[in-house]
Tab-separated table of C-alpha atoms and ligand atoms in Angstrom:
chain	number	residue	atom	x	y	z
A	1	MET	CA	115.061	70.743	123.426
A	2	GLU	CA	115.389	70.698	119.659
A	3	SER	CA	117.140	73.740	118.180
A	4	VAL	CA	116.657	75.609	114.912
A	5	GLY	CA	119.684	77.304	113.326
A	6	ILE	CA	119.463	81.058	112.746
A	7	GLY	CA	121.696	82.950	110.322
A	8	LEU	CA	121.899	86.720	110.675
A	9	LEU	CA	122.853	89.154	107.896
A	10	GLY	CA	124.082	92.382	109.502
A	11	LEU	CA	125.046	93.328	113.055
A	12	GLY	CA	124.231	97.027	112.935
A	13	THR	CA	121.552	98.864	114.910
A	14	VAL	CA	118.951	96.173	114.236
A	15	GLY	CA	121.097	93.057	113.747
A	16	GLY	CA	123.133	93.819	116.893
A	17	ALA	CA	120.002	94.120	119.049
A	18	VAL	CA	118.567	90.938	117.514
A	19	ALA	CA	121.777	88.982	118.148
A	20	ARG	CA	121.902	90.089	121.784
A	21	ARG	CA	118.315	88.998	122.352
A	22	LEU	CA	118.795	85.621	120.702
A	23	ILE	CA	121.940	85.010	122.770
A	24	ASP	CA	120.714	86.399	126.116
A	25	GLU	CA	117.181	84.956	126.066
A	26	TRP	CA	117.616	81.668	124.179
A	27	GLU	CA	115.892	79.716	126.935
A	28	LEU	CA	112.747	81.880	127.160
A	29	LEU	CA	112.497	82.147	123.367
A	30	GLY	CA	112.904	78.377	123.108
A	31	GLU	CA	110.023	77.785	125.528
A	32	ARG	CA	107.800	80.110	123.516
A	33	ALA	CA	108.801	78.657	120.150
A	34	GLY	CA	108.833	74.985	121.122
A	35	ALA	CA	112.433	74.746	119.890
A	36	THR	CA	115.461	76.913	120.625
A	37	PRO	CA	116.336	79.519	117.973
A	38	ALA	CA	120.122	79.132	118.014
A	39	LEU	CA	122.248	81.847	116.401
A	40	ARG	CA	124.796	79.929	114.283
A	41	CYS	CA	126.241	82.321	111.741
A	42	VAL	CA	126.471	86.082	111.202
A	43	ALA	CA	127.615	88.178	108.209
A	44	VAL	CA	129.083	91.673	108.535
A	45	ARG	CA	131.197	93.833	106.258
A	46	ASP	CA	133.981	94.264	108.802
A	47	THR	CA	134.679	90.910	110.468
A	48	SER	CA	137.583	92.292	112.533
A	49	ARG	CA	135.528	94.834	114.488
A	50	SER	CA	134.504	93.909	118.047
A	51	ARG	CA	130.726	94.117	118.505
A	52	GLY	CA	130.756	94.599	122.274
A	53	PHE	CA	129.181	91.271	123.129
A	54	ASP	CA	130.127	87.604	123.160
A	55	LEU	CA	129.809	85.844	119.791
A	56	LYS	CA	132.023	82.905	120.726
A	57	ASN	CA	129.760	80.093	119.483
A	58	VAL	CA	128.744	81.993	116.372
A	59	ARG	CA	130.521	81.828	112.981
A	60	VAL	CA	131.245	85.393	111.799
A	61	VAL	CA	131.767	85.763	108.038
A	62	GLY	CA	132.242	88.582	105.567
A	63	ASP	CA	130.232	86.988	102.765
A	64	PRO	CA	126.464	87.030	103.377
A	65	GLN	CA	126.010	84.233	100.800
A	66	ALA	CA	127.954	81.970	103.173
A	67	VAL	CA	125.237	82.455	105.806
A	68	VAL	CA	122.479	81.623	103.327
A	69	ALA	CA	124.393	78.525	102.175
A	70	ASP	CA	125.312	77.328	105.704
A	71	PRO	CA	123.610	73.935	106.208
A	72	ALA	CA	123.280	74.699	109.939
A	73	VAL	CA	121.016	77.689	109.110
A	74	ALA	CA	117.276	77.073	108.649
A	75	ILE	CA	116.067	80.657	109.156
A	76	VAL	CA	117.828	83.665	107.628
A	77	VAL	CA	117.355	87.051	109.304
A	78	GLU	CA	118.155	89.888	106.884
A	79	ALA	CA	119.213	93.122	108.620
A	80	ILE	CA	121.595	94.583	106.031
A	81	GLY	CA	119.196	97.124	104.480
A	82	GLY	CA	118.891	98.530	100.946
A	83	THR	CA	117.725	96.502	97.966
A	84	ASP	CA	121.082	95.272	96.694
A	85	PRO	CA	122.334	92.675	97.680
A	86	ALA	CA	119.480	92.162	100.177
A	87	THR	CA	116.875	91.174	97.551
A	88	ALA	CA	119.150	88.573	95.936
A	89	LEU	CA	120.120	87.151	99.337
A	90	ILE	CA	116.464	86.796	100.360
A	91	GLU	CA	115.674	85.144	97.030
A	92	ALA	CA	118.565	82.709	97.410
A	93	ALA	CA	117.468	81.754	100.938
A	94	LEU	CA	113.856	81.183	99.838
A	95	ARG	CA	114.939	79.128	96.823
A	96	ALA	CA	116.926	76.952	99.231
A	97	GLY	CA	113.700	76.415	101.225
A	98	LYS	CA	114.917	78.581	104.122
A	99	THR	CA	112.495	80.871	105.911
A	100	VAL	CA	113.388	84.584	105.868
A	101	VAL	CA	112.746	87.235	108.506
A	102	THR	CA	113.479	90.784	107.390
A	103	ALA	CA	113.178	94.371	108.630
A	104	ASN	CA	113.730	95.661	105.097
A	105	LYS	CA	110.868	97.926	103.950
A	106	ALA	CA	112.536	98.844	100.654
A	107	VAL	CA	112.712	95.183	99.581
A	108	ILE	CA	109.228	94.245	100.795
A	109	ALA	CA	107.634	97.359	99.240
A	110	ALA	CA	109.245	96.671	95.874
A	111	SER	CA	108.988	92.866	95.810
A	112	GLY	CA	106.872	91.593	98.736
A	113	PRO	CA	104.188	89.731	96.741
A	114	ARG	CA	106.740	88.198	94.364
A	115	LEU	CA	108.980	87.041	97.237
A	116	SER	CA	105.938	85.658	99.083
A	117	ALA	CA	104.996	83.601	96.035
A	118	LEU	CA	108.592	82.364	95.857
A	119	ALA	CA	108.447	81.429	99.553
A	120	ALA	CA	105.198	79.515	99.055
A	121	GLU	CA	106.683	77.700	96.051
A	122	HIS	CA	109.588	76.470	98.200
A	123	ASP	CA	107.577	75.748	101.391
A	124	ALA	CA	109.417	78.544	103.165
A	125	GLY	CA	108.090	81.481	105.204
A	126	LEU	CA	108.586	85.227	104.728
A	127	TYR	CA	108.104	87.403	107.816
A	128	PHE	CA	108.516	91.201	107.888
A	129	GLU	CA	106.774	92.631	110.975
A	130	ALA	CA	109.702	95.006	111.596
A	131	SER	CA	109.446	96.595	108.155
A	132	VAL	CA	106.623	98.954	109.231
A	133	GLY	CA	106.566	100.712	112.603
A	134	ALA	CA	109.329	98.437	113.989
A	135	GLY	CA	107.887	96.924	117.188
A	136	LEU	CA	104.330	98.212	116.624
A	137	PRO	CA	102.498	94.995	115.670
A	138	ILE	CA	100.678	96.441	112.662
A	139	ILE	CA	101.580	93.634	110.237
A	140	GLY	CA	100.373	91.063	112.770
A	141	LEU	CA	97.051	92.883	113.018
A	142	LEU	CA	96.557	92.982	109.264
A	143	ARG	CA	97.778	89.431	108.713
A	144	GLY	CA	95.950	87.966	111.695
A	145	SER	CA	93.553	89.727	114.018
A	146	LEU	CA	91.729	91.721	111.315
A	147	LEU	CA	91.405	88.976	108.701
A	148	GLY	CA	87.615	89.052	109.154
A	149	ASP	CA	87.340	92.765	108.434
A	150	ARG	CA	87.181	94.834	105.282
A	151	ILE	CA	89.615	97.679	105.787
A	152	ALA	CA	88.472	101.019	104.416
A	153	ALA	CA	91.412	103.284	105.208
A	154	LEU	CA	94.757	103.653	106.947
A	155	ASP	CA	96.089	106.933	108.342
A	156	CYS	CA	99.608	106.864	109.626
A	157	VAL	CA	102.556	108.788	110.974
A	158	ILE	CA	105.202	106.213	110.048
A	159	ASN	CA	108.385	108.211	109.640
A	160	GLY	CA	110.020	109.304	112.870
A	161	THR	CA	112.643	111.570	111.273
A	162	THR	CA	110.125	113.871	109.593
A	163	ASN	CA	107.954	113.913	112.694
A	164	VAL	CA	110.941	114.968	114.818
A	165	ILE	CA	111.721	117.768	112.328
A	166	LEU	CA	108.122	119.004	112.087
A	167	THR	CA	107.713	118.868	115.873
A	168	GLN	CA	110.876	120.915	116.338
A	169	MET	CA	109.763	123.461	113.705
A	170	ARG	CA	106.593	124.017	115.693
A	171	SER	CA	107.883	123.910	119.266
A	172	ALA	CA	111.048	125.969	118.667
A	173	GLY	CA	109.595	128.149	115.888
A	174	VAL	CA	112.504	127.356	113.538
A	175	SER	CA	112.959	126.723	109.817
A	176	TYR	CA	113.082	123.313	108.127
A	177	GLU	CA	116.876	123.569	107.670
A	178	SER	CA	117.471	124.424	111.300
A	179	ALA	CA	115.193	121.603	112.549
A	180	LEU	CA	116.915	119.146	110.185
A	181	GLY	CA	120.319	120.134	111.593
A	182	ASP	CA	119.021	119.605	115.117
A	183	ALA	CA	117.558	116.177	114.174
A	184	ARG	CA	120.960	115.182	112.725
A	185	ARG	CA	122.778	116.216	115.915
A	186	ARG	CA	120.322	114.179	118.022
A	187	GLY	CA	120.770	111.090	115.790
A	188	PHE	CA	117.269	111.204	114.282
A	189	ALA	CA	118.348	112.067	110.732
A	190	GLU	CA	121.017	110.525	108.492
A	191	ALA	CA	123.761	112.545	106.804
A	192	ASP	CA	121.718	112.063	103.598
A	193	PRO	CA	118.144	112.425	104.850
A	194	SER	CA	116.433	112.181	101.438
A	195	LEU	CA	114.779	108.785	101.979
A	196	ASP	CA	112.998	110.261	104.985
A	197	VAL	CA	112.358	113.911	104.121
A	198	ASP	CA	111.324	113.221	100.519
A	199	GLY	CA	108.742	110.734	101.783
A	200	TRP	CA	110.174	107.510	100.319
A	201	ASP	CA	110.501	105.703	103.641
A	202	ALA	CA	106.831	106.418	104.434
A	203	VAL	CA	105.862	105.412	100.873
A	204	HIS	CA	107.586	102.030	101.287
A	205	LYS	CA	105.763	101.377	104.551
A	206	LEU	CA	102.406	102.506	103.159
A	207	VAL	CA	102.791	100.243	100.112
A	208	ILE	CA	103.364	97.267	102.447
A	209	LEU	CA	100.321	98.116	104.573
A	210	ALA	CA	98.122	98.596	101.485
A	211	TRP	CA	99.214	95.198	100.171
A	212	LEU	CA	98.105	93.492	103.377
A	213	ALA	CA	94.999	95.642	103.932
A	214	PHE	CA	93.629	95.782	100.382
A	215	GLY	CA	95.353	92.948	98.510
A	216	VAL	CA	96.961	95.287	95.994
A	217	HIS	CA	100.581	95.899	95.133
A	218	VAL	CA	101.215	99.540	94.307
A	219	ALA	CA	104.675	100.349	92.974
A	220	PRO	CA	106.368	102.897	95.281
A	221	ASP	CA	106.621	105.449	92.462
A	222	GLY	CA	102.856	105.118	91.887
A	223	VAL	CA	102.123	106.733	95.263
A	224	ASP	CA	101.089	110.413	95.367
A	225	ARG	CA	104.147	111.663	97.254
A	226	ARG	CA	105.268	115.015	98.598
A	227	GLY	CA	108.080	115.351	101.122
A	228	ILE	CA	108.587	118.023	103.789
A	229	ARG	CA	111.465	120.057	102.284
A	230	ASP	CA	109.068	122.787	101.141
A	231	VAL	CA	107.163	123.062	104.418
A	232	THR	CA	107.980	126.492	105.833
A	233	GLY	CA	108.344	127.548	109.437
A	234	ALA	CA	105.797	130.300	108.660
A	235	ASP	CA	103.125	127.726	107.718
A	236	VAL	CA	103.892	125.443	110.666
A	237	GLY	CA	103.754	128.471	113.012
A	238	ALA	CA	100.557	129.938	111.537
A	239	LEU	CA	98.835	126.564	111.724
A	240	ALA	CA	100.012	126.054	115.320
A	241	GLN	CA	98.279	129.307	116.273
A	242	LEU	CA	95.061	127.852	114.870
A	243	GLY	CA	95.566	124.600	116.835
A	244	TYR	CA	96.904	122.484	113.931
A	245	ARG	CA	100.048	120.350	113.791
A	246	VAL	CA	101.769	119.490	110.531
A	247	ARG	CA	102.612	115.801	110.065
A	248	LEU	CA	103.853	113.758	107.120
A	249	LEU	CA	100.583	111.852	106.805
A	250	ALA	CA	100.564	108.518	104.994
A	251	HIS	CA	97.022	107.758	103.871
A	252	ALA	CA	95.584	104.783	102.004
A	253	GLU	CA	91.941	104.257	101.131
A	254	ARG	CA	89.911	101.758	99.196
A	255	GLY	CA	87.539	103.104	96.534
A	256	SER	CA	84.889	101.086	94.762
A	257	GLY	CA	85.875	97.765	93.157
A	258	ASP	CA	89.642	97.275	93.087
A	259	SER	CA	90.465	100.970	93.186
A	260	VAL	CA	92.744	102.422	95.825
A	261	HIS	CA	94.452	105.696	96.636
A	262	LEU	CA	97.785	106.046	98.429
A	263	ARG	CA	99.372	109.336	99.343
A	264	VAL	CA	102.164	110.639	101.528
A	265	ARG	CA	101.930	114.385	102.044
A	266	PRO	CA	102.613	116.963	104.717
A	267	THR	CA	99.180	117.599	106.206
A	268	ALA	CA	97.704	119.971	108.792
A	269	VAL	CA	96.134	117.803	111.495
A	270	GLY	CA	93.306	119.432	113.435
A	271	PRO	CA	92.773	119.449	117.213
A	272	GLY	CA	91.117	116.282	118.519
A	273	HIS	CA	92.333	114.149	115.598
A	274	LEU	CA	93.990	110.924	116.838
A	275	LEU	CA	97.262	111.892	115.134
A	276	HIS	CA	97.296	115.449	116.515
A	277	ASP	CA	99.422	114.671	119.575
A	278	VAL	CA	101.757	112.096	117.993
A	279	ASP	CA	104.879	114.237	118.410
A	280	ASP	CA	108.624	113.662	118.021
A	281	ALA	CA	109.786	110.159	117.049
A	282	ASP	CA	106.483	108.472	117.870
A	283	ASN	CA	104.748	106.474	115.143
A	284	ALA	CA	101.020	105.785	114.930
A	285	VAL	CA	98.727	103.864	112.600
A	286	ILE	CA	94.951	104.306	112.523
A	287	ILE	CA	93.019	101.471	110.905
A	288	SER	CA	89.393	102.017	109.865
A	289	SER	CA	87.524	98.791	109.167
A	290	ASP	CA	83.926	97.727	108.845
A	291	LEU	CA	83.580	95.409	111.859
A	292	GLU	CA	86.053	96.849	114.356
A	293	GLY	CA	85.588	100.515	113.439
A	294	THR	CA	88.575	102.701	114.282
A	295	MET	CA	91.630	101.536	116.166
A	296	MET	CA	95.061	103.057	116.658
A	297	LEU	CA	98.496	101.625	117.370
A	298	ARG	CA	101.030	104.086	118.721
A	299	GLY	CA	104.598	103.739	119.950
A	300	LEU	CA	108.275	104.107	119.259
A	301	GLY	CA	108.294	102.609	115.760
A	302	ALA	CA	112.082	102.696	115.202
A	303	GLY	CA	115.452	102.054	116.833
A	304	GLY	CA	117.371	98.916	117.652
A	305	SER	CA	115.258	97.669	120.585
A	306	SER	CA	111.861	98.317	119.035
A	307	THR	CA	112.915	96.748	115.733
A	308	ALA	CA	114.502	93.753	117.480
A	309	SER	CA	111.192	93.262	119.317
A	310	ALA	CA	109.468	92.660	115.961
A	311	VAL	CA	112.311	90.682	114.358
A	312	VAL	CA	112.722	88.323	117.312
A	313	SER	CA	108.953	87.860	117.536
A	314	ASP	CA	109.010	86.867	113.852
A	315	VAL	CA	111.862	84.438	114.542
A	316	VAL	CA	109.887	82.801	117.360
A	317	THR	CA	106.798	82.607	115.130
A	318	ALA	CA	108.859	81.190	112.267
A	319	VAL	CA	110.295	78.500	114.538
A	320	ARG	CA	106.814	77.684	115.819
A	321	GLU	CA	105.339	77.572	112.304
A	322	ARG	CA	108.243	75.679	110.728
A	323	GLY	CA	106.890	73.172	108.251
A	324	THR	CA	103.635	75.148	107.868
A	325	PRO	CA	104.601	78.792	107.404
A	326	VAL	CA	101.785	81.320	106.995
A	327	VAL	CA	101.373	82.346	103.368
A	328	ASN	CA	101.116	86.083	102.696
A	329	PRO	CA	98.219	87.291	100.562
A	330	ALA	CA	98.573	87.377	96.809
A	331	ALA	CA	98.168	90.859	95.370
A	332	LEU	CA	96.746	92.454	92.265
A	333	THR	CA	99.906	93.724	90.646
A	334	VAL	CA	98.207	96.507	88.686
A	335	PRO	CA	95.455	97.970	90.875
A	336	THR	CA	93.261	100.820	89.683
A	337	MET	CA	94.517	104.037	91.236
A	338	LEU	CA	91.924	106.676	92.070
A	339	GLY	CA	92.552	109.882	90.119
A	340	ASP	CA	92.560	113.468	91.383
A	341	ALA	CA	88.925	113.815	90.328
A	342	ASP	CA	87.922	111.052	92.791
A	343	VAL	CA	90.121	111.794	95.805
A	344	GLU	CA	88.553	114.274	98.224
A	345	VAL	CA	90.688	116.527	100.414
A	346	ALA	CA	90.324	119.593	102.594
A	347	GLY	CA	93.026	122.227	102.446
A	348	TYR	CA	94.931	125.111	103.960
A	349	VAL	CA	96.244	128.005	101.940
A	350	ARG	CA	98.205	131.050	103.088
A	351	LEU	CA	98.445	133.940	100.682
A	352	GLN	CA	99.516	137.528	100.373
A	353	LEU	CA	96.635	139.797	99.361
A	354	SER	CA	97.309	142.683	96.984
A	355	ALA	CA	96.397	146.273	97.787
A	356	GLU	CA	93.381	146.000	95.462
A	357	PRO	CA	90.125	147.111	97.120
A	358	GLU	CA	87.960	144.167	98.258
A	359	ALA	CA	90.875	141.753	97.628
A	360	ARG	CA	89.911	139.489	100.547
A	361	ALA	CA	86.255	139.189	99.478
A	362	LEU	CA	87.236	138.571	95.849
A	363	VAL	CA	89.576	135.726	96.857
A	364	LEU	CA	86.928	133.999	98.962
A	365	GLN	CA	84.344	134.462	96.199
A	366	ALA	CA	86.743	133.034	93.607
A	367	LEU	CA	87.170	129.886	95.681
A	368	GLU	CA	83.418	129.418	96.145
A	369	ASP	CA	82.845	130.050	92.408
A	370	ARG	CA	85.261	127.229	91.596
A	371	GLY	CA	83.536	124.704	93.841
A	372	VAL	CA	85.758	125.039	96.935
A	373	ALA	CA	83.935	125.949	100.136
A	374	VAL	CA	85.563	128.287	102.654
A	375	ASP	CA	85.469	126.696	106.119
A	376	ALA	CA	87.315	129.607	107.744
A	377	ALA	CA	89.333	132.652	106.773
A	378	VAL	CA	91.833	134.193	109.188
A	379	ASP	CA	93.613	137.507	108.702
A	380	LEU	CA	97.275	137.714	109.688
A	381	THR	CA	99.398	140.848	109.913
A	382	GLY	CA	100.766	142.384	106.708
A	383	SER	CA	97.748	141.522	104.508
A	384	GLU	CA	98.359	137.792	104.779
A	385	LEU	CA	95.258	135.637	104.678
A	386	ILE	CA	94.782	132.025	105.711
A	387	VAL	CA	91.897	130.131	104.153
A	388	LEU	CA	90.817	126.713	105.392
A	389	THR	CA	89.137	125.171	102.381
A	390	GLY	CA	86.385	122.571	102.604
A	391	VAL	CA	86.421	119.012	101.307
A	392	ALA	CA	86.455	118.842	97.499
A	393	PRO	CA	88.066	116.646	94.847
A	394	ARG	CA	91.809	117.315	94.623
A	395	ALA	CA	91.445	118.275	90.962
A	396	VAL	CA	88.900	120.972	91.909
A	397	HIS	CA	91.182	122.225	94.700
A	398	ASP	CA	94.227	122.384	92.432
A	399	ARG	CA	92.332	124.258	89.722
A	400	ALA	CA	90.998	126.752	92.273
A	401	LEU	CA	94.532	127.438	93.549
A	402	GLU	CA	95.774	127.900	89.990
A	403	THR	CA	93.032	130.480	89.509
A	404	LEU	CA	93.960	132.314	92.723
A	405	ASP	CA	97.501	132.581	91.407
A	406	THR	CA	96.221	134.563	88.409
A	407	LEU	CA	93.997	137.006	90.348
A	408	THR	CA	95.111	140.594	90.746
A	409	SER	CA	93.748	140.398	94.310
A	410	VAL	CA	96.561	137.960	95.169
A	411	ASP	CA	100.210	138.983	95.248
A	412	GLN	CA	101.496	135.514	96.072
A	413	ILE	CA	100.407	132.112	97.324
A	414	LEU	CA	102.772	131.541	100.247
A	415	GLY	CA	101.866	128.010	101.271
A	416	ALA	CA	99.305	125.258	100.721
A	417	LEU	CA	98.793	121.938	102.502
A	418	ASP	CA	96.210	119.201	102.859
A	419	ARG	CA	94.178	119.319	106.071
A	420	VAL	CA	92.399	116.669	108.132
A	421	GLU	CA	89.990	117.191	111.009
A	422	ALA	CA	88.959	114.963	113.915
B	501	NAP	N1	117.447	101.282	112.518
B	501	NAP	C1	116.137	101.280	112.672
B	501	NAP	O1	115.561	101.974	113.532
B	501	NAP	C2	115.289	100.421	111.762
B	501	NAP	C3	113.897	100.317	112.025
B	501	NAP	C4	113.111	99.480	111.216
B	501	NAP	C5	113.705	98.810	110.162
B	501	NAP	N2	115.045	98.976	109.913
B	501	NAP	C6	115.618	98.253	108.789
B	501	NAP	O2	116.574	97.312	109.275
B	501	NAP	C7	117.591	97.129	108.290
B	501	NAP	C8	118.959	97.330	108.950
B	501	NAP	O3	119.040	98.650	109.428
B	501	NAP	P1	120.184	99.106	110.473
B	501	NAP	O4	119.760	100.444	110.976
B	501	NAP	O5	120.455	98.031	111.452
B	501	NAP	O6	121.443	99.261	109.490
B	501	NAP	P2	122.989	99.425	109.907
B	501	NAP	O7	123.112	99.883	111.324
B	501	NAP	O8	123.614	100.241	108.840
B	501	NAP	O9	123.576	97.932	109.851
B	501	NAP	C9	123.801	97.259	108.647
B	501	NAP	C10	124.610	95.991	108.953
B	501	NAP	O10	124.714	95.223	107.751
B	501	NAP	C11	126.085	94.904	107.520
B	501	NAP	N3	126.264	94.876	106.063
B	501	NAP	C12	125.917	95.834	105.159
B	501	NAP	N4	126.194	95.425	103.913
B	501	NAP	C13	126.718	94.192	104.022
B	501	NAP	C14	127.213	93.246	103.101
B	501	NAP	N5	127.207	93.490	101.777
B	501	NAP	N6	127.694	92.074	103.567
B	501	NAP	C15	127.700	91.807	104.903
B	501	NAP	N7	127.234	92.653	105.832
B	501	NAP	C16	126.751	93.843	105.399
B	501	NAP	C17	126.895	95.969	108.201
B	501	NAP	O11	128.173	95.457	108.517
B	501	NAP	P3	129.275	96.344	109.327
B	501	NAP	O12	128.747	96.436	110.747
B	501	NAP	O13	130.531	95.539	109.283
B	501	NAP	O14	129.344	97.650	108.625
B	501	NAP	C18	126.034	96.260	109.445
B	501	NAP	O15	126.361	95.351	110.487
B	501	NAP	C19	117.255	98.096	107.157
B	501	NAP	O16	116.508	97.409	106.177
B	501	NAP	C20	116.372	99.140	107.819
B	501	NAP	O17	115.488	99.748	106.922
B	501	NAP	C21	115.842	99.752	110.697
């Protein structure tokens, strides 16, 4: 059988699992691809370190450019991570007419449409199934099975680290700091967790999904983003008593014309909602479209095996499609972003009432007067009040909360979150 040379950048969590699969299952993968994907060359930082498996027919180099330049390599798999030097390496491979498979969400979020155009210009392919939800085949759905649909919205839990932390805060009744420490000990959070807990990882993934779903390219810093550092154990606990679970929800919706809205925010998810039970490291993506309606993908979404599942599938597809790689959609580079006056949200607010007579009634009246309905109000001990606020434009919500902050009936606003219901 004909073989196609594969070059691999990185042999870490992802690259190591990819290499093992390519080596162990070359025959099966060859049957599926119509030609054998043969691992020829690998780049790592430390070429002297043993990787725990047999690389005897594979050239191991310290310079990733050498993999890209290797004439025996037709497909470059990038599993180094970060934007530098990964972006330049991907560009160099595409310019040389080599197809690229990558798991790199940071690169695809920042430069996906531009790199796709470069790939098309050089008759090369660019595949990135692993960049969102690892082995969950969400990119394949958007790039293939749902091409006949108009997608209205995406609702996702696409960051395992924050979901592990928020799950632990609820189930063990602990603070954010304590749950973060636990997630680190269990290997779910990095020493520097900021990409995850500040929401950037979810932003990158959401930007990629919005590109494929809506044909727009939103810059990552154009996404309405709030991380989970400020989510308190008191809010998670109070919401749990009411049947809600807090998740870092990544939401994208299409407005009229070319307008879109993307946000990543900690959100109280009501009982019966499809994302309510997606605990721990699980990922899930809900797609709402006009023909299919609502569908959900749910699964592991991270880790070496799950990510290798997507990367190796892309390699097999790339081998099969060699010569006629699928072209990714072009994207409007400057889409219209919906403003806070157009985006509708429901909310949760926990506040400390003052000793003023009728404080509770005055607070609820103030909300109604400012155009925010009260769906429910729940009294906690110590004059704390929870208000579940009805759907209203975010701008109206924010103004109403600013007003509450000035009322003498309110000592302090203790917490506020978005809320979604089934
Ligand atoms: N881990 C996951 O669960 C997961 C899930 C989805 C997507 N991803 C994405 O997959 C990519 C890889 O992640 P990972 O977790 O596998 O990372 P990792 O474990 O840190 O592995 C990185 C690998 O790249 C090599 N490397 C780094 N810089 C290099 C350079 N300049 N030249 C040559 N080799 C270099 C490292 O070599 P040494 O081994 O010698 O240090 C290591 O083998 C990232 O884009 C990540 O976002 C990861």
